[in-house]
PDB file of C-alpha atoms and ligand atoms in Angstrom:
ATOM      1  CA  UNK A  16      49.242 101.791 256.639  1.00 44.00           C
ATOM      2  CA  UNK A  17      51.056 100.187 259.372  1.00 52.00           C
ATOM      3  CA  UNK A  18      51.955  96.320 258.422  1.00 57.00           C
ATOM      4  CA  UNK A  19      53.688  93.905 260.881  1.00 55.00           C
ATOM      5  CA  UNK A  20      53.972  90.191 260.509  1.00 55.00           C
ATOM      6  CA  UNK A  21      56.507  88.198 262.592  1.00 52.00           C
ATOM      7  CA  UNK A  22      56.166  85.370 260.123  1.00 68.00           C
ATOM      8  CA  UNK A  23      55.823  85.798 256.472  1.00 87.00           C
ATOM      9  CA  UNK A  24      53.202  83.339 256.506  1.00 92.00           C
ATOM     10  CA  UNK A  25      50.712  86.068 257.472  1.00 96.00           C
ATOM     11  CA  UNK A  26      50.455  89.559 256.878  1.00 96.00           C
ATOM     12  CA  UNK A  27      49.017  92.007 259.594  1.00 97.00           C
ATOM     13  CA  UNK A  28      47.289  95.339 259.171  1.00 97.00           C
ATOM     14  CA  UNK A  29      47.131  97.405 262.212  1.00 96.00           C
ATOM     15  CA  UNK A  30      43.964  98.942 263.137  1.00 96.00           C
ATOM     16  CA  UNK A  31      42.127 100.170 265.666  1.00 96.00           C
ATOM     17  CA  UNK A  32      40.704  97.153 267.589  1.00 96.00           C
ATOM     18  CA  UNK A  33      38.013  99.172 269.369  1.00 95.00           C
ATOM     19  CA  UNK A  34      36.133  99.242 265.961  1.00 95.00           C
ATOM     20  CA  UNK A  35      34.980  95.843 267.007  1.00 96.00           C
ATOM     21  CA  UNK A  36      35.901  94.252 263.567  1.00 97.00           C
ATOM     22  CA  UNK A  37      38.064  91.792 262.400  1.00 98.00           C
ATOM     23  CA  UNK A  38      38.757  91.095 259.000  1.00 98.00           C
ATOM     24  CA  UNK A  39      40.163  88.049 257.477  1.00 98.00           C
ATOM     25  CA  UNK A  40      41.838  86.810 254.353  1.00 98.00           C
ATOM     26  CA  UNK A  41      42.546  82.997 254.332  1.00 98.00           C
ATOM     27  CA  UNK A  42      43.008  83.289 250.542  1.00 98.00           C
ATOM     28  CA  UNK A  43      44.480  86.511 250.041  1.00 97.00           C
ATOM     29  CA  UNK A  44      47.813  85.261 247.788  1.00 96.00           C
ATOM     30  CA  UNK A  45      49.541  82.325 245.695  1.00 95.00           C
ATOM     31  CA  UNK A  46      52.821  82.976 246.688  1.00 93.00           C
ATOM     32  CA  UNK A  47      54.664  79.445 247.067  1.00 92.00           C
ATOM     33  CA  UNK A  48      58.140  79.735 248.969  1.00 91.00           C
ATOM     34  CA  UNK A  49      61.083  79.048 246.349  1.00 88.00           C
ATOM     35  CA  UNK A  50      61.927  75.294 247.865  1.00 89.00           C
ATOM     36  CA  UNK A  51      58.774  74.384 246.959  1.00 93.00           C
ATOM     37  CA  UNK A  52      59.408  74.985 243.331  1.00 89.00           C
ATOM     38  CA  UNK A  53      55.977  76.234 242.542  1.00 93.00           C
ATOM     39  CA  UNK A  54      54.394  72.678 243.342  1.00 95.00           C
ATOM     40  CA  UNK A  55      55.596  71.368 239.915  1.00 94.00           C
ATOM     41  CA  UNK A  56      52.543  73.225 238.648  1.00 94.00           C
ATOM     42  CA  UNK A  57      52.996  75.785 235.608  1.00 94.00           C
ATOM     43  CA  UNK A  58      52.999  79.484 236.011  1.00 92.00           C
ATOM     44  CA  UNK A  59      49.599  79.873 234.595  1.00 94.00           C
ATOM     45  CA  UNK A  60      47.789  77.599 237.391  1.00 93.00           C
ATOM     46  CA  UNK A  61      48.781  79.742 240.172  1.00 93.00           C
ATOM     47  CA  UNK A  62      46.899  83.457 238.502  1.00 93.00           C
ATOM     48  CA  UNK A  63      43.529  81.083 239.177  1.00 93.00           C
ATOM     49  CA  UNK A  64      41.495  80.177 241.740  1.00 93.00           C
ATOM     50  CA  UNK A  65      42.961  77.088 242.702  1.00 94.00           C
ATOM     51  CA  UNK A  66      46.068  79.783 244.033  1.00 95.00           C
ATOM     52  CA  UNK A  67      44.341  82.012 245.552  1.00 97.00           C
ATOM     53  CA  UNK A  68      41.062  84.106 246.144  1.00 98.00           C
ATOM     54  CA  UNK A  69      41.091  86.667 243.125  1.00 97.00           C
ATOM     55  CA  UNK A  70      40.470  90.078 244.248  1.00 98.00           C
ATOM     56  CA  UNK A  71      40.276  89.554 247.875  1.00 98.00           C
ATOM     57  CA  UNK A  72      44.248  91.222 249.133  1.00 98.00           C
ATOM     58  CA  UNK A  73      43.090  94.585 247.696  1.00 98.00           C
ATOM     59  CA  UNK A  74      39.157  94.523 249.032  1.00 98.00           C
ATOM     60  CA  UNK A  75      40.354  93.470 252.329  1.00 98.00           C
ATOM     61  CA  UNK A  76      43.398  96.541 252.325  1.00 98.00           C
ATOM     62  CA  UNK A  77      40.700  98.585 251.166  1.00 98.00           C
ATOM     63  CA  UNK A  78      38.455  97.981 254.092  1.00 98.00           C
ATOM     64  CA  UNK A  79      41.026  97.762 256.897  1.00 98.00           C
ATOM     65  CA  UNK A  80      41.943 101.382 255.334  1.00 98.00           C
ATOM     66  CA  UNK A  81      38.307 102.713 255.401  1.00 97.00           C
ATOM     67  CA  UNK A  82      37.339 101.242 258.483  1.00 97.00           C
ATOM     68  CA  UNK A  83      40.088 101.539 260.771  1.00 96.00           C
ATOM     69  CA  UNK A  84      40.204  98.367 261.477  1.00 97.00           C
ATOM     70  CA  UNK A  85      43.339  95.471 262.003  1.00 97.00           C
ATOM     71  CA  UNK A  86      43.181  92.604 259.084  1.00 98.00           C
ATOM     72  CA  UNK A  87      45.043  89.162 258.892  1.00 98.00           C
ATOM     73  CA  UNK A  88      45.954  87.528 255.525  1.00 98.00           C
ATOM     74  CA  UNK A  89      47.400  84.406 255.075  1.00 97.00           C
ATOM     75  CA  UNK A  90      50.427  84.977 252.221  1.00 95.00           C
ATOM     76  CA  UNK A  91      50.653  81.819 250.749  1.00 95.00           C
ATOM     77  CA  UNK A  92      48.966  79.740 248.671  1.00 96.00           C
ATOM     78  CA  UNK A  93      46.253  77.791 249.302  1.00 96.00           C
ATOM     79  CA  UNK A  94      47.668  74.877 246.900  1.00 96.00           C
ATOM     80  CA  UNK A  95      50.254  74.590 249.494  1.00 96.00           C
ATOM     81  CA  UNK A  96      48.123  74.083 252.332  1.00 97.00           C
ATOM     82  CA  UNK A  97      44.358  75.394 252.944  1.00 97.00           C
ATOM     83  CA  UNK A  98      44.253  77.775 255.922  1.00 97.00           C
ATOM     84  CA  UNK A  99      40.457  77.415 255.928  1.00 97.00           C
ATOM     85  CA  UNK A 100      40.441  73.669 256.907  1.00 97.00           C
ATOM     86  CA  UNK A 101      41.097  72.235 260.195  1.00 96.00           C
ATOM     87  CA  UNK A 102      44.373  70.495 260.713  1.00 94.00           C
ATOM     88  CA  UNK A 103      42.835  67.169 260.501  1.00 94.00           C
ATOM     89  CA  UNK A 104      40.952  67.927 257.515  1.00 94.00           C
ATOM     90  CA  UNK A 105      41.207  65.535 254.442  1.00 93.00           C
ATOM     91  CA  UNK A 106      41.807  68.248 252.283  1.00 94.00           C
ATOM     92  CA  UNK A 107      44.252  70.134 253.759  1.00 96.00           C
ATOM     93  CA  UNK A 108      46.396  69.796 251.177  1.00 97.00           C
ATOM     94  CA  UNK A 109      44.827  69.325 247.909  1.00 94.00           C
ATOM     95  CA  UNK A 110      46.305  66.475 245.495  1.00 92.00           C
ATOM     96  CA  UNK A 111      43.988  67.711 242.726  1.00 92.00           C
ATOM     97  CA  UNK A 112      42.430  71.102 242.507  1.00 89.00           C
ATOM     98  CA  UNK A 113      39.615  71.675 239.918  1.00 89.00           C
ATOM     99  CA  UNK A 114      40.839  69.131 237.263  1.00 87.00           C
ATOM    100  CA  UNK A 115      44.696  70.508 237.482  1.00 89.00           C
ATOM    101  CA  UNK A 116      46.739  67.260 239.295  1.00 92.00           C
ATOM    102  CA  UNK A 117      49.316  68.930 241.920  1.00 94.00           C
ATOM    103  CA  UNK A 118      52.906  67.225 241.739  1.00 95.00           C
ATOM    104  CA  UNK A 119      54.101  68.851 244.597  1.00 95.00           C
ATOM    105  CA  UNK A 120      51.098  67.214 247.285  1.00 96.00           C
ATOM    106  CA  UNK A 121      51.716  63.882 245.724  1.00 93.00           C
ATOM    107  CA  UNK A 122      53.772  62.576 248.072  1.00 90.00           C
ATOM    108  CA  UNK A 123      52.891  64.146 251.364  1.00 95.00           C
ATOM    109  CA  UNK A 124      53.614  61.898 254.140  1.00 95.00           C
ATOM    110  CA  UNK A 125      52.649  62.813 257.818  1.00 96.00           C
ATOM    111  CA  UNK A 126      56.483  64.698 258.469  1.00 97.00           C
ATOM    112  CA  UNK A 127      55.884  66.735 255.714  1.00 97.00           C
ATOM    113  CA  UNK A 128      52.166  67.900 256.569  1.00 97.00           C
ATOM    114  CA  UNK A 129      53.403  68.627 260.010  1.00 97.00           C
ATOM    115  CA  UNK A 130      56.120  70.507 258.398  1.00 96.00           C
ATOM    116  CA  UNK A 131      53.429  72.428 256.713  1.00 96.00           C
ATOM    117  CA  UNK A 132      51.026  72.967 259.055  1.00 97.00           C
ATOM    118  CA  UNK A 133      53.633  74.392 261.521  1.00 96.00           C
ATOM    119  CA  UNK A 134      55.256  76.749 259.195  1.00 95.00           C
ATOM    120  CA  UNK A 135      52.254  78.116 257.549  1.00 95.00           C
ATOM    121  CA  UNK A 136      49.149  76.921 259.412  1.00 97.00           C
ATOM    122  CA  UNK A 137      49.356  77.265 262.614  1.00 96.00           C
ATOM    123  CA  UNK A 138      50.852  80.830 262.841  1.00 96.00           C
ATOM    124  CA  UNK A 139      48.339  82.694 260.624  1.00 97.00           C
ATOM    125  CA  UNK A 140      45.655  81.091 262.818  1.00 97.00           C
ATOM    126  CA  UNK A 141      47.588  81.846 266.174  1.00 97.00           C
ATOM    127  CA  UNK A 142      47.763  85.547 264.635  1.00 97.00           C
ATOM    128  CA  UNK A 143      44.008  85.341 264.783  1.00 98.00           C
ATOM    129  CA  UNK A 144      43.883  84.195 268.620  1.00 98.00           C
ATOM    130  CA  UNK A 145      46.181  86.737 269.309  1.00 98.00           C
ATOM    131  CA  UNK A 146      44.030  89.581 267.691  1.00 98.00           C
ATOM    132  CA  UNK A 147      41.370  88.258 269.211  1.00 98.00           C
ATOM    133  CA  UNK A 148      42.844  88.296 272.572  1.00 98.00           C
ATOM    134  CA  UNK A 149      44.413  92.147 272.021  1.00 97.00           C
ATOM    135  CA  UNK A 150      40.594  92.734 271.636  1.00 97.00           C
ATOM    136  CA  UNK A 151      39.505  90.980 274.830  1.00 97.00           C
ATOM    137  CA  UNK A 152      41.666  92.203 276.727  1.00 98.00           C
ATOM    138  CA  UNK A 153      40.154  95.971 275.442  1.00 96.00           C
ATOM    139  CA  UNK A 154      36.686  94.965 276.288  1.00 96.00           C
ATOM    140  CA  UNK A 155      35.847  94.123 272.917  1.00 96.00           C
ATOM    141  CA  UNK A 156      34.477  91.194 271.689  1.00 97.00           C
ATOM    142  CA  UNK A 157      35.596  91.462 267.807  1.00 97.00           C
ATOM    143  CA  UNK A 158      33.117  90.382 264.869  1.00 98.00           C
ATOM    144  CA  UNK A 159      35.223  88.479 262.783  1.00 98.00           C
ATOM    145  CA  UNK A 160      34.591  88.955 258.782  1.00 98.00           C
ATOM    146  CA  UNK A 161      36.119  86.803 256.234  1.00 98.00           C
ATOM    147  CA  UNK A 162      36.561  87.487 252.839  1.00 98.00           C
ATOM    148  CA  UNK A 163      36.433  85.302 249.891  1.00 98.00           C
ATOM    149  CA  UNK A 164      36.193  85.445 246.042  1.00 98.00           C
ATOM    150  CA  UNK A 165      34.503  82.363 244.068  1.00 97.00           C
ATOM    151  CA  UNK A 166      34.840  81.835 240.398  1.00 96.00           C
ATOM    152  CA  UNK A 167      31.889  82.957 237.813  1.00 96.00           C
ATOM    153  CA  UNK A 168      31.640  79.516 236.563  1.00 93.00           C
ATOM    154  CA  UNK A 169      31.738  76.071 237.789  1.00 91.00           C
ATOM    155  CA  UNK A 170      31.882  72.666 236.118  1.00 87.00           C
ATOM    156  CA  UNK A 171      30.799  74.736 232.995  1.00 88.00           C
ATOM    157  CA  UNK A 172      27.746  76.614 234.560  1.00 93.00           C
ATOM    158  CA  UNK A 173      27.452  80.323 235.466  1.00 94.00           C
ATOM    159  CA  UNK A 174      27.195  80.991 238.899  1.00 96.00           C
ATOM    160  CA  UNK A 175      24.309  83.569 238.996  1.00 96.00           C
ATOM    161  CA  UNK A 176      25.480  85.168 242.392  1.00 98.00           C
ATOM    162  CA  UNK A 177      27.457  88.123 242.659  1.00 98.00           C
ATOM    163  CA  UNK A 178      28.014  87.518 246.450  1.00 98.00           C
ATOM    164  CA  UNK A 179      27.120  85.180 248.896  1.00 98.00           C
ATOM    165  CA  UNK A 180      27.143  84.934 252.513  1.00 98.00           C
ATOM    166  CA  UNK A 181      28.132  81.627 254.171  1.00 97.00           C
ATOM    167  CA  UNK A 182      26.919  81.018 257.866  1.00 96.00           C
ATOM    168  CA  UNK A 183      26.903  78.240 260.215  1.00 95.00           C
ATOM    169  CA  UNK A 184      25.289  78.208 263.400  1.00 95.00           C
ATOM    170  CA  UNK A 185      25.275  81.562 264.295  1.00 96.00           C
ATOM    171  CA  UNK A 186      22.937  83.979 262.102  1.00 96.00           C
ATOM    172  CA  UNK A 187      23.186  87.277 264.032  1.00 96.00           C
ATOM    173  CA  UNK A 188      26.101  89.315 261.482  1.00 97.00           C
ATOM    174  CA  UNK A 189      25.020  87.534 258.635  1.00 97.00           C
ATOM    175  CA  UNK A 190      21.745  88.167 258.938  1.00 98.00           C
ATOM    176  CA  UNK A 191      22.909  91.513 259.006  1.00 97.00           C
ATOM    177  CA  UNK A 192      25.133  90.926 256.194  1.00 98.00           C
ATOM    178  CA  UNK A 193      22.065  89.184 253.730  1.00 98.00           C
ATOM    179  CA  UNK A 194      19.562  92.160 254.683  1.00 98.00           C
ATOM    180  CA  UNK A 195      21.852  94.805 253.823  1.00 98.00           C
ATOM    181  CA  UNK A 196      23.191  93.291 250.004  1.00 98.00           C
ATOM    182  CA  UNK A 197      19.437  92.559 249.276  1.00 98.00           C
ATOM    183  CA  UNK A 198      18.584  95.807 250.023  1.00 98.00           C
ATOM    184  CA  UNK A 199      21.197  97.131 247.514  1.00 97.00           C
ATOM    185  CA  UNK A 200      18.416  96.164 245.038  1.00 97.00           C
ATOM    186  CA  UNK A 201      20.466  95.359 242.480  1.00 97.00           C
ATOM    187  CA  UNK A 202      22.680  92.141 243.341  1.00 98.00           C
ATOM    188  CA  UNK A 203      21.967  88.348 243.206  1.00 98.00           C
ATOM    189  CA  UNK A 204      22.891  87.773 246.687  1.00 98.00           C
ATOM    190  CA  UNK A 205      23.682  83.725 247.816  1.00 98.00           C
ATOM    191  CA  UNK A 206      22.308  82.213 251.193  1.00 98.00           C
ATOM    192  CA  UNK A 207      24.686  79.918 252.118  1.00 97.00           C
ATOM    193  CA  UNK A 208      25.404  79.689 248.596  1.00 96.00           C
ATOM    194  CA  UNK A 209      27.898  79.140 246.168  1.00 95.00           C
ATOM    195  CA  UNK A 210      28.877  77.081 249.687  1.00 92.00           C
ATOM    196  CA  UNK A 211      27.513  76.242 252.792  1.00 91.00           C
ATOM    197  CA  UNK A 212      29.255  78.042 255.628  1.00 90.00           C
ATOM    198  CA  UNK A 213      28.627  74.864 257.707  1.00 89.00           C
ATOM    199  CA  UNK A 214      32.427  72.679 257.700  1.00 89.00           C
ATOM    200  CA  UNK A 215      33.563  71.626 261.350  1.00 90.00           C
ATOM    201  CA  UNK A 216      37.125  73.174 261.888  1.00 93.00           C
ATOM    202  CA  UNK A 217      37.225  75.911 259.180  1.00 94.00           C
ATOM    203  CA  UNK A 218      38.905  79.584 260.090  1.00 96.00           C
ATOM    204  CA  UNK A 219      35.328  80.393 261.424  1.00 96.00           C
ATOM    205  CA  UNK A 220      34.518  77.471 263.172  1.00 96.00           C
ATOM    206  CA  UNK A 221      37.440  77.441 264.753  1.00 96.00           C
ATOM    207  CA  UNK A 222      37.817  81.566 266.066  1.00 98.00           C
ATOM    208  CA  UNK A 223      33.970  82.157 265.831  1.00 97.00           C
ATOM    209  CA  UNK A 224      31.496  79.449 266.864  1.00 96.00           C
ATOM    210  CA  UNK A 225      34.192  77.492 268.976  1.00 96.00           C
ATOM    211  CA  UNK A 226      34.927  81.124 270.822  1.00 96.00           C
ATOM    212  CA  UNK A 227      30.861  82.471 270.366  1.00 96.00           C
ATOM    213  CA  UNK A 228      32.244  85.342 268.736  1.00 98.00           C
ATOM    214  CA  UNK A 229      29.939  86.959 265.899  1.00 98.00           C
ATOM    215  CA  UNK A 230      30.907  86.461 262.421  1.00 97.00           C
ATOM    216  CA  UNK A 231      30.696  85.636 258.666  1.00 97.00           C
ATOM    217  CA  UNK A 232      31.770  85.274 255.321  1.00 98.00           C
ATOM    218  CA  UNK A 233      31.733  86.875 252.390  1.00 98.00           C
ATOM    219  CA  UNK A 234      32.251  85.592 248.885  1.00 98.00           C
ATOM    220  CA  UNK A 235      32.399  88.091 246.021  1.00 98.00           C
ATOM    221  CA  UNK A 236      32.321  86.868 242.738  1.00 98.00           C
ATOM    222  CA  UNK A 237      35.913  87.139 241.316  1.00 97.00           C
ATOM    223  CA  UNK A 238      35.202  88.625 238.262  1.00 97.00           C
ATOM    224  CA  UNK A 239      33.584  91.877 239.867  1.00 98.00           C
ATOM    225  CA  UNK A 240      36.886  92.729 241.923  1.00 98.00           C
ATOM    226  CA  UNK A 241      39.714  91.161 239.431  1.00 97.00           C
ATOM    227  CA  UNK A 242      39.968  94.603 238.534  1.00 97.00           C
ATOM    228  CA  UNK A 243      41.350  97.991 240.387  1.00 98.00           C
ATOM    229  CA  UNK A 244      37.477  99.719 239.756  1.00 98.00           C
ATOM    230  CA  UNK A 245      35.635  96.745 241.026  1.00 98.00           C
ATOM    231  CA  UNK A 246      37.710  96.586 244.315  1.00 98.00           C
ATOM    232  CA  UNK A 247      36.786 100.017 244.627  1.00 98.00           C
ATOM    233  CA  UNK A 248      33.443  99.718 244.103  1.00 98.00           C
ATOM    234  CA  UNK A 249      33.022  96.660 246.562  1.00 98.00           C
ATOM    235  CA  UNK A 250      34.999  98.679 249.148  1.00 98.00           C
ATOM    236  CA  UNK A 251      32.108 101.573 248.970  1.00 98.00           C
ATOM    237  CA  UNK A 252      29.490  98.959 249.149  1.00 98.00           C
ATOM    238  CA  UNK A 253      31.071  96.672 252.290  1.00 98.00           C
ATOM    239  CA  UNK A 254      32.361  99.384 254.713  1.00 98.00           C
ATOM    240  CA  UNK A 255      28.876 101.112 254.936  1.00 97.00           C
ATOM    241  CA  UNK A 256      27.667  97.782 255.623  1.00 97.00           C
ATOM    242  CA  UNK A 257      30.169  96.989 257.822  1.00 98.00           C
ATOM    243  CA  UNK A 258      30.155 100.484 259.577  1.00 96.00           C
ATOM    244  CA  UNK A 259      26.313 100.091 260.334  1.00 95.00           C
ATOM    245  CA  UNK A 260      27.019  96.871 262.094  1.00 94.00           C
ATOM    246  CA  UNK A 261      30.371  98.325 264.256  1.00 87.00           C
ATOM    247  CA  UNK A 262      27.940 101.660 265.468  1.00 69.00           C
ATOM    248  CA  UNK A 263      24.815  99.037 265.790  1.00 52.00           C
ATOM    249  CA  UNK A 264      26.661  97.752 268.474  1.00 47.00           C
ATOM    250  CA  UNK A 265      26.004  93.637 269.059  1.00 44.00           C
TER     251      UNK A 265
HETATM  252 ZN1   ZN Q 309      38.632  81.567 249.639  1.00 66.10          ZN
END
């Protein structure tokens, strides 16, 4: 499949942009670039959560494959900075992460956020406008779908979800979304849960409800696509999901 990015802070997968879809990955990886010397953390902090979304690169390659549609993934870590946060958002960058203490966020001052956000920030999300614009200017007004992977337990309880569907405002595609994993009849399926999709300046605040575009997240539990067979089975249960909506029509 055809992959251009003109910054390696993103990763785009062409696609036909007359599906109507657009999928996202603000979480896909937990790459760090080498100056940042892996944020003083040890090597065993970035295969977890607090790197990256578990999972979510090979659903979302997966569906862009099966669908025909273009994806965007963000290719570095959220530890470094949190593409799903608006720039003014506390916790952009994280100084501590579930319990682990991040040396490398310790000392951001304002020159070196800006630094961040303008390296790594800023273009992934002004690869989104820009998709979003290709699609405009085609007619098509894209339904943007992110996709997300959340950890089996929290604080010491067991989530019970194996997906959830986080909305704000806007209901319409994940409606859509909540009727058709329910229907599966055999998944614990999350309203709004394990988060609310309601945060002021997140990637679908900011490209969806700011722009009236249809859209929604996904969260998959990681567990049940940390392996090659689960991705595969979540990729045959999204894209007919997905593919009802696109031939639906809005
Ligand atoms: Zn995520």
């Amino acid at each position: 499949m055809f992959e251009t990015s003109l910054n390696d802070s993103f990763a785009r997968i062409d696609g036909n942009l007359k599906r109507g879809l657009i999928l996202l990955a603000d979480h896909a990886r937990n790459t760090i670039p080498p100056e940042y010397g892996a944020l003083g953390l040890p090597p065993e902090q970035f295969e977890r959560h607090i790197a990256y979304d578990i999972g979510v690169e090979a659903v979302t390659r997966g569906l862009a494959r099966a669908l025909d549609c273009p994806a965007l993934m963000a290719t570095y870590s959220r530890l470094l900075i949190d593409p799903n946060r608006g720039a003014d958002d506390p916790t952009l960058i994280m100084r501590v992460s579930d319990g682990a203490i991040v040396p490398g966020n310790a000392l951001v001052d304002d020159a070196e956020r800006e630094r961040r956000i303008a390296r790594f920030h800023r273009p992934y999300h002004g690869a989104i406008t820009a998709e979003i614009e290709r699609a405009k200017a085609l007619g098509v007004d894209p339904v943007l779908v992110s996709l997300h992977s959340f950890t089996p337990f929290w604080k010491g309880i067991a989530r019970p979800w194996h997906v959830g569907v986080l909305w704000d405002t806007d209901r319409r595609f994940a409606g859509h979304l909540l009727a058709a994993f329910r229907a599966a009849g055999d998944l614990c399926v999350g309203d709004n849960e394990p988060y609310s999709g309601a945060l002021v300046g997140d990637t679908l605040y900011t490209h969806g409800t700011s722009r009236d575009l249809q859209h929604g997240l996904i969260e998959i539990r990681q567990d049940l696509i940390a392996r090659q067979s689960g991705v595969d089975e979540w990729i045959s249960r999204l894209a007919p999901i997905l593919e009802a909506y696109m031939k639906g029509g809005s």
